[in-house]
Coordinates of C-alpha atoms in Angstrom, one line a residue:
Chain A
M20 CA 30.3 26.6 -6.9
T21 CA 26.9 25.1 -7.0
V22 CA 26.6 21.8 -8.6
D23 CA 23.6 21.1 -10.8
T24 CA 23.2 17.4 -10.4
S25 CA 20.1 17.1 -12.6
V26 CA 20.1 14.7 -15.6
T27 CA 17.5 13.7 -18.1
L28 CA 17.3 10.0 -18.7
A29 CA 15.4 9.1 -21.9
G30 CA 13.0 11.9 -21.4
V31 CA 12.6 11.5 -17.6
P32 CA 14.1 14.4 -15.6
L33 CA 16.0 13.3 -12.5
K34 CA 17.1 15.8 -9.9
N35 CA 20.3 13.7 -9.5
P36 CA 21.7 10.6 -11.1
L37 CA 21.2 8.3 -8.1
M38 CA 18.6 5.5 -8.0
T39 CA 18.2 2.4 -6.0
A40 CA 19.0 -0.8 -7.8
S41 CA 16.3 -3.4 -8.1
G42 CA 16.5 -6.1 -5.5
T43 CA 18.2 -4.2 -2.8
S44 CA 15.6 -1.6 -1.7
G45 CA 12.4 -3.6 -1.3
H46 CA 9.1 -3.3 -3.2
G47 CA 7.9 -0.2 -1.4
L48 CA 8.9 2.1 1.5
E49 CA 10.9 -0.5 3.5
L50 CA 13.9 1.8 3.6
S51 CA 12.0 4.9 4.6
P52 CA 12.7 4.5 8.4
F53 CA 16.4 5.0 7.5
F54 CA 16.4 7.9 5.1
D55 CA 14.2 10.2 3.1
L56 CA 13.7 8.3 -0.1
S57 CA 12.7 11.5 -1.9
I58 CA 16.3 12.6 -2.1
L59 CA 16.9 10.0 -4.8
G60 CA 16.8 10.8 -8.5
A61 CA 14.4 7.9 -8.8
F62 CA 13.3 4.8 -6.9
V63 CA 13.6 1.4 -8.6
T64 CA 11.6 -1.4 -7.1
K65 CA 12.4 -5.1 -6.6
G66 CA 11.3 -7.2 -9.5
V67 CA 7.5 -7.8 -9.9
S68 CA 5.8 -10.5 -11.9
M69 CA 2.1 -11.1 -12.7
A70 CA 1.8 -14.0 -10.3
P71 CA 3.4 -14.0 -6.8
R72 CA 6.7 -16.0 -6.5
A73 CA 7.9 -17.7 -3.3
G74 CA 11.6 -17.6 -4.4
N75 CA 14.4 -20.1 -3.8
P76 CA 15.0 -22.3 -0.8
P77 CA 17.8 -21.1 1.6
P78 CA 20.6 -20.5 1.7
R79 CA 20.0 -17.6 -0.7
L80 CA 23.1 -15.6 0.2
Q81 CA 26.8 -16.2 0.2
E82 CA 29.3 -13.6 1.1
T83 CA 32.4 -13.5 -1.0
P84 CA 35.5 -11.3 -1.0
A85 CA 34.1 -7.7 -1.3
G86 CA 31.0 -9.2 -2.9
L87 CA 27.7 -11.0 -2.3
L88 CA 26.2 -13.9 -4.2
N89 CA 22.5 -14.0 -4.2
A90 CA 19.9 -16.4 -5.4
I91 CA 16.7 -14.9 -4.1
G92 CA 14.7 -16.4 -6.9
L93 CA 12.7 -13.3 -7.8
E94 CA 10.5 -13.6 -4.7
N95 CA 7.7 -11.0 -5.1
P96 CA 4.1 -10.5 -4.1
G97 CA 2.8 -10.3 -7.7
V98 CA 1.6 -7.3 -9.6
A99 CA -1.9 -7.0 -8.0
A100 CA -0.5 -7.1 -4.4
F101 CA 2.3 -4.7 -5.4
V102 CA -0.1 -2.2 -6.8
A103 CA -2.4 -2.5 -3.8
R104 CA 0.1 -2.4 -1.0
A105 CA 3.4 -0.9 -2.2
L106 CA 2.7 1.4 -5.0
P107 CA 0.5 3.9 -3.1
G108 CA 3.4 4.6 -0.7
L109 CA 5.9 5.0 -3.5
A110 CA 3.5 7.5 -5.2
T111 CA 3.8 9.8 -2.2
L112 CA 7.6 10.2 -2.6
G113 CA 7.3 12.8 -5.4
I114 CA 10.2 11.2 -7.4
P115 CA 10.0 9.0 -10.5
V116 CA 9.0 5.5 -9.6
V117 CA 10.5 2.8 -11.8
V118 CA 9.1 -0.7 -11.5
N119 CA 11.4 -3.5 -12.4
C120 CA 9.3 -6.3 -13.9
F121 CA 9.7 -9.7 -15.6
G122 CA 7.8 -12.8 -16.6
E123 CA 8.5 -16.5 -16.9
D124 CA 7.6 -16.4 -20.6
P125 CA 7.0 -13.7 -23.2
E126 CA 3.2 -13.6 -22.6
K127 CA 3.6 -13.2 -18.9
T128 CA 6.3 -10.5 -19.4
V129 CA 4.0 -8.5 -21.7
A130 CA 1.1 -9.1 -19.2
A131 CA 3.1 -7.6 -16.4
V132 CA 4.2 -4.7 -18.5
E133 CA 0.6 -4.0 -19.5
A134 CA -0.8 -4.3 -16.0
L135 CA 1.9 -1.9 -14.6
S136 CA 1.5 0.6 -17.4
A137 CA -2.1 1.1 -16.3
Q138 CA -0.9 2.6 -13.0
A139 CA -0.5 6.4 -13.0
A140 CA 2.1 6.2 -10.2
V141 CA 4.5 4.3 -12.4
T142 CA 7.0 6.6 -14.2
A143 CA 9.0 4.0 -16.2
L144 CA 9.5 0.2 -16.4
E145 CA 12.7 -1.6 -16.1
L146 CA 12.6 -5.0 -17.8
N147 CA 14.6 -7.7 -16.1
V148 CA 15.8 -10.0 -18.9
S149 CA 19.0 -11.0 -17.1
C150 CA 18.3 -12.3 -13.7
P151 CA 20.4 -15.5 -13.6
N152 CA 18.5 -17.3 -10.9
V153 CA 15.3 -18.6 -12.4
K154 CA 15.6 -21.6 -14.6
A155 CA 12.4 -21.0 -16.4
G156 CA 13.1 -17.5 -17.6
G157 CA 15.5 -14.6 -17.1
I158 CA 18.7 -15.9 -18.6
A159 CA 17.2 -17.2 -21.8
F160 CA 15.7 -13.8 -22.7
G161 CA 18.8 -11.8 -21.9
T162 CA 21.4 -14.0 -23.6
D163 CA 20.0 -14.7 -27.0
P164 CA 19.5 -11.6 -29.3
A165 CA 16.9 -13.5 -31.4
V166 CA 14.8 -13.9 -28.2
L167 CA 15.5 -10.5 -26.7
R168 CA 14.6 -8.3 -29.6
P169 CA 11.1 -9.6 -30.1
L170 CA 10.5 -9.7 -26.4
V171 CA 11.4 -6.1 -26.0
A172 CA 9.4 -5.2 -29.2
A173 CA 6.3 -6.9 -27.7
C174 CA 6.7 -5.0 -24.4
R175 CA 7.3 -1.8 -26.4
Q176 CA 3.9 -2.4 -28.1
A177 CA 2.3 -3.0 -24.7
T178 CA 3.3 0.3 -23.0
R179 CA 3.7 4.0 -23.6
L180 CA 5.9 4.3 -20.5
P181 CA 9.7 4.7 -20.9
L182 CA 11.0 1.1 -21.2
W183 CA 14.4 0.4 -19.8
V184 CA 16.0 -3.0 -20.4
K185 CA 18.4 -4.4 -17.7
L186 CA 21.1 -6.3 -19.5
S187 CA 23.0 -9.3 -18.3
P188 CA 26.8 -9.3 -18.2
N189 CA 26.9 -13.1 -18.6
V190 CA 27.2 -12.9 -22.4
T191 CA 30.0 -13.0 -25.0
S192 CA 29.1 -9.6 -26.3
I193 CA 27.0 -7.1 -24.3
V194 CA 27.0 -4.9 -27.4
T195 CA 25.1 -7.5 -29.3
M196 CA 22.5 -7.7 -26.6
A197 CA 22.3 -3.9 -26.3
D198 CA 21.7 -3.7 -30.0
A199 CA 18.9 -6.2 -29.8
A200 CA 17.2 -4.3 -27.0
L201 CA 17.6 -1.0 -28.8
Q202 CA 16.2 -2.5 -32.0
G203 CA 13.3 -3.9 -30.0
G204 CA 12.5 -0.3 -28.9
A205 CA 14.2 0.1 -25.5
D206 CA 14.5 3.7 -24.3
A207 CA 17.4 3.1 -22.0
L208 CA 19.7 0.3 -21.0
T209 CA 20.6 -0.7 -17.4
C210 CA 24.1 -2.1 -17.4
V211 CA 24.5 -4.5 -15.7
N212 CA 22.7 -7.2 -13.7
T213 CA 24.7 -9.5 -11.4
L214 CA 27.6 -11.7 -12.6
L215 CA 27.0 -15.4 -12.4
G216 CA 29.2 -17.1 -9.8
C217 CA 29.3 -19.8 -7.1
D218 CA 31.0 -20.7 -3.9
I219 CA 31.4 -24.1 -2.3
D220 CA 30.9 -25.3 1.3
V221 CA 33.9 -27.6 1.7
R222 CA 32.6 -29.4 4.7
R223 CA 29.2 -30.3 3.2
R224 CA 30.7 -30.4 -0.4
R225 CA 27.8 -28.3 -1.7
F226 CA 27.6 -25.4 -4.1
L227 CA 26.4 -22.1 -2.7
P228 CA 23.9 -20.4 -2.8
S229 CA 21.2 -23.1 -2.9
P230 CA 20.5 -23.4 -6.7
G231 CA 24.2 -24.1 -7.1
R232 CA 25.0 -20.6 -8.4
G233 CA 24.0 -17.0 -7.8
G234 CA 24.4 -13.5 -9.0
L235 CA 27.5 -11.6 -7.7
S236 CA 27.1 -8.0 -6.7
G237 CA 29.1 -5.6 -4.5
P238 CA 32.4 -3.7 -4.8
A239 CA 34.1 -6.7 -6.5
T240 CA 31.9 -6.3 -9.6
L241 CA 32.6 -2.6 -10.2
P242 CA 35.4 -2.9 -12.8
V243 CA 33.4 -5.5 -14.8
A244 CA 30.2 -3.4 -14.9
L245 CA 32.1 -0.2 -15.6
L246 CA 33.7 -1.8 -18.7
K247 CA 30.3 -3.0 -19.9
V248 CA 28.9 0.5 -19.6
A249 CA 31.9 1.8 -21.5
E250 CA 31.5 -0.8 -24.3
V251 CA 27.8 -0.1 -24.7
H252 CA 28.4 3.6 -24.7
R253 CA 31.1 3.3 -27.3
A254 CA 28.9 1.3 -29.6
F255 CA 25.7 3.3 -29.0
P256 CA 26.8 6.9 -27.9
Q257 CA 23.2 8.1 -28.1
A258 CA 21.7 5.4 -26.0
P259 CA 20.9 6.4 -22.4
I260 CA 22.6 4.1 -20.0
I261 CA 22.0 3.5 -16.3
G262 CA 25.2 2.1 -14.7
V263 CA 25.0 -0.4 -11.9
G264 CA 27.6 -2.5 -10.1
G265 CA 29.6 -2.1 -7.0
I266 CA 29.0 1.6 -6.3
R267 CA 29.8 2.6 -2.7
R268 CA 31.3 6.0 -3.0
G269 CA 30.6 9.3 -4.8
E270 CA 33.7 8.8 -6.9
D271 CA 32.2 5.6 -8.2
V272 CA 29.2 7.5 -9.5
L273 CA 31.4 9.9 -11.4
K274 CA 33.4 7.0 -12.9
Y275 CA 30.1 5.5 -14.3
L276 CA 29.1 8.9 -15.8
L277 CA 32.6 9.3 -17.4
A278 CA 32.2 5.8 -18.8
G279 CA 28.9 6.9 -20.5
A280 CA 26.1 6.4 -18.0
T281 CA 23.5 9.1 -17.5
A282 CA 22.4 7.8 -14.2
V283 CA 23.4 5.0 -11.7
Q284 CA 21.9 2.6 -9.3
I285 CA 23.0 1.8 -5.8
G286 CA 22.5 -1.8 -4.8
T287 CA 24.6 -3.9 -2.4
A288 CA 25.9 -0.7 -0.7
I289 CA 22.4 -0.2 0.7
L290 CA 22.4 -3.7 2.2
V291 CA 25.7 -2.9 3.9
E292 CA 24.6 0.6 4.9
P293 CA 20.9 1.4 4.6
T294 CA 21.6 5.1 4.3
A295 CA 24.3 4.7 1.7
P296 CA 22.6 6.8 -1.0
V297 CA 22.6 9.9 1.2
R298 CA 26.3 9.7 1.8
I299 CA 27.1 8.8 -1.8
L300 CA 25.1 11.7 -3.1
N301 CA 26.9 14.1 -0.8
E302 CA 30.3 12.7 -1.7
F303 CA 29.4 12.9 -5.4
T304 CA 28.3 16.5 -5.2
E305 CA 31.4 17.5 -3.2
L306 CA 33.7 15.7 -5.6
C307 CA 32.1 17.4 -8.6
E308 CA 32.6 20.7 -6.8
G309 CA 36.2 19.9 -6.1
L310 CA 36.9 18.9 -9.7
G311 CA 35.1 22.0 -11.0
I312 CA 32.3 20.0 -12.6
S313 CA 29.3 22.4 -12.2
R314 CA 27.0 20.2 -14.3
P315 CA 27.8 16.4 -14.1
A316 CA 25.5 15.8 -17.1
D317 CA 28.1 17.6 -19.2
V318 CA 30.8 14.9 -18.5
I319 CA 28.7 11.8 -19.5
G320 CA 31.1 9.7 -21.6
A321 CA 34.0 12.1 -21.1
A322 CA 36.5 9.4 -20.4
H323 CA 36.3 8.1 -24.0
P324 CA 38.9 9.3 -26.4
G325 CA 37.8 12.2 -28.5
Q326 CA 35.6 13.5 -25.8
P327 CA 36.2 17.0 -24.3
Chain B
M1404 CA 6.7 -4.8 20.7
E1405 CA 8.2 -3.5 17.6
T1406 CA 10.2 -0.3 18.0
E1407 CA 11.4 2.3 15.5
K1408 CA 14.4 1.2 13.4
S1409 CA 17.4 3.5 13.1
Y1410 CA 20.9 3.4 11.6
E1411 CA 23.7 5.3 13.1
L1412 CA 27.4 5.4 13.7
C1413 CA 27.9 4.5 17.3
R1414 CA 30.9 4.4 19.6
V1415 CA 32.0 1.4 21.6
R1416 CA 31.7 2.3 25.3
E1417 CA 33.0 -0.9 26.7
R1418 CA 34.5 -4.1 25.5
R1419 CA 34.8 -7.1 27.8
V1420 CA 36.6 -10.3 26.9
L1421 CA 34.6 -13.0 28.7
S1422 CA 36.5 -15.9 27.2
P1423 CA 38.8 -16.6 24.3
V1424 CA 35.7 -16.7 22.1
L1425 CA 33.0 -14.6 23.9
I1426 CA 33.0 -10.8 23.6
S1427 CA 30.7 -8.3 25.1
L1428 CA 30.4 -4.9 23.4
T1429 CA 28.5 -2.0 24.9
V1430 CA 27.8 0.8 22.5
E1431 CA 26.4 4.3 22.9
T1432 CA 23.3 4.8 20.8
T1433 CA 20.5 7.2 20.4
A1434 CA 18.2 4.5 18.9
P1435 CA 15.0 3.5 20.7
V1436 CA 15.6 0.9 23.5
A1437 CA 15.5 -2.6 22.1
A1438 CA 13.2 -5.3 23.4
P1439 CA 14.5 -8.8 24.3
G1440 CA 14.8 -11.0 21.2
Q1441 CA 15.4 -8.1 18.8
F1442 CA 18.7 -7.8 17.0
A1443 CA 20.9 -5.2 15.3
M1444 CA 23.1 -5.3 12.2
L1445 CA 26.7 -4.4 13.3
R1446 CA 29.6 -3.4 11.2
G1447 CA 33.0 -1.8 12.0
P1448 CA 35.2 0.3 9.7
W1449 CA 37.1 -2.5 8.1
G1450 CA 36.8 -1.8 4.4
D1451 CA 35.0 -4.0 1.9
A1452 CA 35.7 -7.5 3.3
P1453 CA 33.8 -8.9 5.0
L1454 CA 31.2 -7.0 3.2
L1455 CA 28.0 -7.4 5.1
P1456 CA 27.1 -6.3 8.6
R1457 CA 26.5 -9.0 11.2
A1458 CA 23.2 -9.7 12.9
I1459 CA 23.7 -9.9 16.6
S1460 CA 21.0 -10.2 19.4
Y1461 CA 20.8 -7.6 22.1
H1462 CA 22.1 -8.9 25.4
D1463 CA 20.8 -5.8 27.2
A1464 CA 19.8 -2.3 26.4
G1465 CA 18.8 1.0 28.2
P1466 CA 18.3 4.6 27.2
G1467 CA 21.5 5.7 25.4
W1468 CA 23.2 2.3 25.3
A1469 CA 23.0 -1.3 24.0
R1470 CA 25.0 -4.4 24.8
F1471 CA 25.8 -7.3 22.5
L1472 CA 27.3 -10.6 23.5
F1473 CA 28.6 -12.8 20.7
R1474 CA 30.9 -15.6 19.9
T1475 CA 33.8 -14.9 17.6
G1476 CA 35.1 -17.3 15.0
G1477 CA 33.8 -16.0 11.7
P1478 CA 35.4 -13.2 9.6
G1479 CA 32.8 -10.7 10.8
T1480 CA 32.5 -11.6 14.4
D1481 CA 36.3 -11.8 14.7
R1482 CA 36.6 -8.2 13.5
L1483 CA 33.7 -7.0 15.7
G1484 CA 35.5 -8.8 18.6
R1485 CA 38.6 -6.7 18.0
L1486 CA 36.8 -3.4 18.3
V1487 CA 37.9 -1.4 21.4
E1488 CA 36.5 1.4 23.5
G1489 CA 36.0 4.5 21.4
D1490 CA 36.0 2.7 18.1
P1491 CA 33.1 3.5 15.6
V1492 CA 30.6 0.8 14.9
A1493 CA 27.7 1.2 12.5
V1494 CA 24.5 -0.1 14.1
A1495 CA 21.1 -0.7 12.4
G1496 CA 18.5 -1.5 15.0
P1497 CA 16.5 -2.4 16.9
L1498 CA 15.3 -4.9 14.3
G1499 CA 12.9 -7.8 14.3
N1500 CA 9.9 -8.6 16.5
G1501 CA 11.4 -9.8 19.8
F1502 CA 9.9 -12.4 22.2
P1503 CA 6.3 -12.1 23.3
V1504 CA 5.7 -10.9 26.8
V1505 CA 4.0 -13.8 28.5
Q1506 CA 2.7 -14.7 32.0
E1507 CA 5.0 -17.6 32.9
P1508 CA 8.0 -17.6 30.7
W1509 CA 10.4 -20.5 30.6
L1510 CA 13.5 -19.3 28.9
V1511 CA 15.4 -22.1 27.2
A1512 CA 18.9 -21.3 25.8
G1513 CA 21.4 -23.5 24.0
G1514 CA 25.0 -22.3 24.0
I1515 CA 25.4 -18.8 22.5
G1516 CA 21.6 -18.6 22.3
L1517 CA 21.7 -17.2 25.8
P1518 CA 21.9 -13.4 25.3
P1519 CA 18.3 -12.6 24.2
L1520 CA 16.9 -14.8 27.0
A1521 CA 19.2 -13.4 29.7
F1522 CA 18.0 -10.0 28.5
Y1523 CA 14.4 -11.2 28.7
R1524 CA 14.8 -12.5 32.2
R1525 CA 16.4 -9.2 33.4
R1526 CA 13.5 -7.3 32.0
F1527 CA 10.5 -9.5 32.6
G1528 CA 11.7 -12.3 34.9
G1529 CA 11.1 -16.0 34.2
R1530 CA 12.8 -19.4 34.8
L1531 CA 16.0 -19.8 32.7
F1532 CA 17.3 -23.1 31.5
W1533 CA 20.8 -23.0 29.9
G1534 CA 22.6 -25.9 28.3
V1535 CA 26.3 -25.6 27.4
P1536 CA 28.9 -28.0 26.1
T1537 CA 31.1 -27.7 29.1
R1538 CA 31.6 -25.5 32.3
E1539 CA 34.1 -23.2 30.6
A1540 CA 31.6 -22.3 27.9
T1541 CA 29.6 -20.3 30.5
A1542 CA 32.4 -17.7 30.8
G1543 CA 31.0 -16.6 34.2
L1544 CA 27.7 -15.6 32.7
A1545 CA 25.5 -18.1 34.7
E1546 CA 23.5 -16.4 37.4
E1547 CA 21.9 -17.5 40.6
G1548 CA 18.6 -19.4 40.1
W1549 CA 19.3 -20.6 36.6
A1550 CA 18.9 -24.3 35.8
L1551 CA 22.1 -25.4 34.1
A1552 CA 23.1 -28.4 32.1
S1553 CA 26.3 -29.4 30.3
D1554 CA 27.0 -32.1 27.7
D1555 CA 30.0 -33.4 29.7
G1556 CA 28.5 -33.1 33.2
T1557 CA 31.0 -30.5 34.4
L1558 CA 28.3 -28.1 35.2
G1559 CA 24.8 -28.7 36.5
V1560 CA 23.2 -31.9 35.2
R1561 CA 24.7 -33.9 32.4
G1562 CA 22.5 -33.4 29.3
T1563 CA 20.9 -30.5 27.4
A1564 CA 18.6 -27.6 28.2
V1565 CA 15.8 -29.7 26.7
D1566 CA 16.5 -32.4 29.4
L1567 CA 16.2 -29.7 32.0
V1568 CA 12.9 -28.6 30.7
A1569 CA 11.6 -32.2 30.5
A1570 CA 12.6 -32.7 34.1
A1571 CA 10.9 -29.5 35.2
L1572 CA 7.7 -30.4 33.3
Q1573 CA 7.5 -33.6 35.3
K1574 CA 7.4 -31.6 38.5
V1575 CA 4.7 -29.1 37.3
E1576 CA 1.2 -30.0 38.2
A1577 CA -1.5 -29.7 35.6
P1578 CA -2.8 -27.6 34.2
L1579 CA 0.5 -26.4 32.8
S1580 CA 0.7 -22.7 32.2
P1581 CA 4.3 -21.9 31.1
T1582 CA 5.2 -20.5 27.7
V1583 CA 8.6 -21.6 26.4
L1584 CA 10.8 -19.0 24.7
S1585 CA 13.9 -20.5 23.1
C1586 CA 17.1 -19.6 21.3
G1587 CA 19.8 -22.1 20.4
P1588 CA 20.9 -24.7 17.8
Y1589 CA 18.1 -25.8 15.5
P1590 CA 18.2 -29.5 16.6
M1591 CA 17.8 -28.4 20.2
M1592 CA 14.9 -26.1 19.4
A1593 CA 13.3 -28.9 17.3
A1594 CA 13.5 -31.3 20.2
L1595 CA 12.1 -28.6 22.5
A1596 CA 9.3 -27.9 20.1
R1597 CA 8.4 -31.6 20.1
L1598 CA 8.5 -31.7 23.9
C1599 CA 6.2 -28.6 24.2
A1600 CA 3.8 -30.0 21.6
A1601 CA 3.5 -33.3 23.6
H1602 CA 2.7 -31.2 26.8
E1603 CA 0.5 -28.8 24.8
I1604 CA 2.4 -25.7 25.9
P1605 CA 3.2 -22.9 23.6
C1606 CA 6.8 -22.7 22.3
F1607 CA 8.5 -19.8 20.5
V1608 CA 11.9 -20.1 18.8
S1609 CA 14.3 -17.4 17.7
L1610 CA 15.8 -18.3 14.3
E1611 CA 19.2 -17.3 12.9
G1612 CA 19.2 -16.8 9.1
K1613 CA 21.9 -15.7 6.8
M1614 CA 21.1 -12.1 6.3
A1615 CA 22.4 -9.3 4.0
C1616 CA 20.3 -6.3 5.0
G1617 CA 18.5 -7.3 8.1
V1618 CA 15.8 -4.7 7.4
G1619 CA 13.5 -6.5 5.0
V1620 CA 14.6 -5.4 1.6
C1621 CA 16.7 -8.2 0.2
C1622 CA 14.6 -11.3 1.0
G1623 CA 17.8 -13.2 1.6
C1624 CA 16.9 -14.6 5.0
A1625 CA 14.1 -16.8 3.9
H1626 CA 13.3 -19.8 6.1
P1627 CA 10.9 -22.7 5.3
A1628 CA 7.5 -22.3 6.8
K1629 CA 5.5 -25.4 7.9
A1630 CA 2.5 -24.2 5.8
G1631 CA 4.7 -24.1 2.7
G1632 CA 6.6 -21.1 1.3
Y1633 CA 9.0 -19.1 3.4
V1634 CA 9.1 -16.7 6.3
H1635 CA 11.7 -13.9 6.5
V1636 CA 13.7 -14.1 9.6
C1637 CA 14.6 -10.4 9.8
E1638 CA 11.1 -8.9 9.2
E1639 CA 8.6 -11.5 10.4
G1640 CA 11.0 -12.8 13.0
P1641 CA 13.5 -13.6 14.3
V1642 CA 11.0 -15.0 16.9
F1643 CA 8.3 -17.4 15.6
S1644 CA 5.8 -19.8 17.1
A1645 CA 7.5 -23.2 16.8
H1646 CA 4.5 -24.6 14.8
E1647 CA 5.0 -22.0 12.1
V1648 CA 8.5 -22.9 11.0
V1649 CA 10.5 -26.0 9.9
L1650 CA 13.2 -26.7 12.4

């Protein structure tokens, strides 16, 4: 049996549902020495803001059981340097290029969206409203529906590109935030960003990573992120969802699809194993074949009661 | 001296237990031959914890093989240290820039900072200075012609590798031409950098940052730069001119 892995995500055709997750695959072709990036359904960049950001002081990382806390602080070269140095390389891949972007306030967010929308090589934008590391922005947008909805609406006005909104799991109700993003005009929802957490160095009596907290990613987060995808899908069955959190095997990809995601993002697994997407795609295809799923797009949301 | 990066599942060809805490692993690899000062990300088949691969300096390398010498004691290095001949180990490498090839290298190692400098000496020669806490810590690695120091005086002179370099500098007649290449604890490298600055000789240091990817995608291994902002140990380093970075 041949498996047709293609999916269509909010109007964007993808040859398979696998993408990189923002933050774990660089701004450009940093991973290309390790595998052919064009095998991906889409490439999602590390977050970009209008002005360059130096990021947080070290230590930015702390390993946890089956997980990783990070507080990179949204280090990035700024839109102009990204467009000049990284984007031309990405444009040669021949796959959709999704730029993750953010701003420290609504005006800067819209400015980044506008600047990136002017680039022909950009297929879609993923708005980061949930990065938990930056005191000035991020968390405020993604945790208050009264802030999120007008922000997304302003970005919607500023671009004709597909606009994805990456939601934070660090809220009482992700459904409320998904609703705000959809009402603001989001075309798709990325579920979810990292979970807030911390560790403690008992000898120095200091919180880790350096800001005192960080975003948890890795296999430990999969059950949480999977439930968030399921909750958003249940509330908004028509909304395209990109599932992200802890994927490291082909079976995990299928779980996210069954929960309601149209596509998925591979993050921390790439840090552990730079060629992970190649293996995961093979495993996913073989698993679908073994389970008699000739078209994975047909089983999106199929784990929900009442689904075929 | 940057070489092409690769990622592959290797086999352990040889494991040597040099001391209760020092392990040498030789792996079979098809990757380009590493340069001294470069490192690899190593991970064995141990499930999801510890999650991340470990950054380990090359101790030696040739066509088809690479050797790593490391100290155990952490959750990752303990597991790496238990790998035996024939075991699979995932290796991403060679990574990073490596030490510059210079005319008159003085190789200054503190403790487990030795492997990249011993590798350098084997390939390019140079005077090697090694400081250890005590004689047992050398685990038989010390070679003929090295200058040795120990904190407790059980081996070589009592003191540190920096003391050895200071003494050697006294004996060198001006104009001084050595270039110092160093790897060891940060306080040791900071003292060495001050000594080199006072004698106006170039000093390079190899940094050890907490890394997730090792390949320049996560920006996790940021280290403060003297000019402000950060350098990234894995991509721009791990070897830096001592005046570039805060030690």
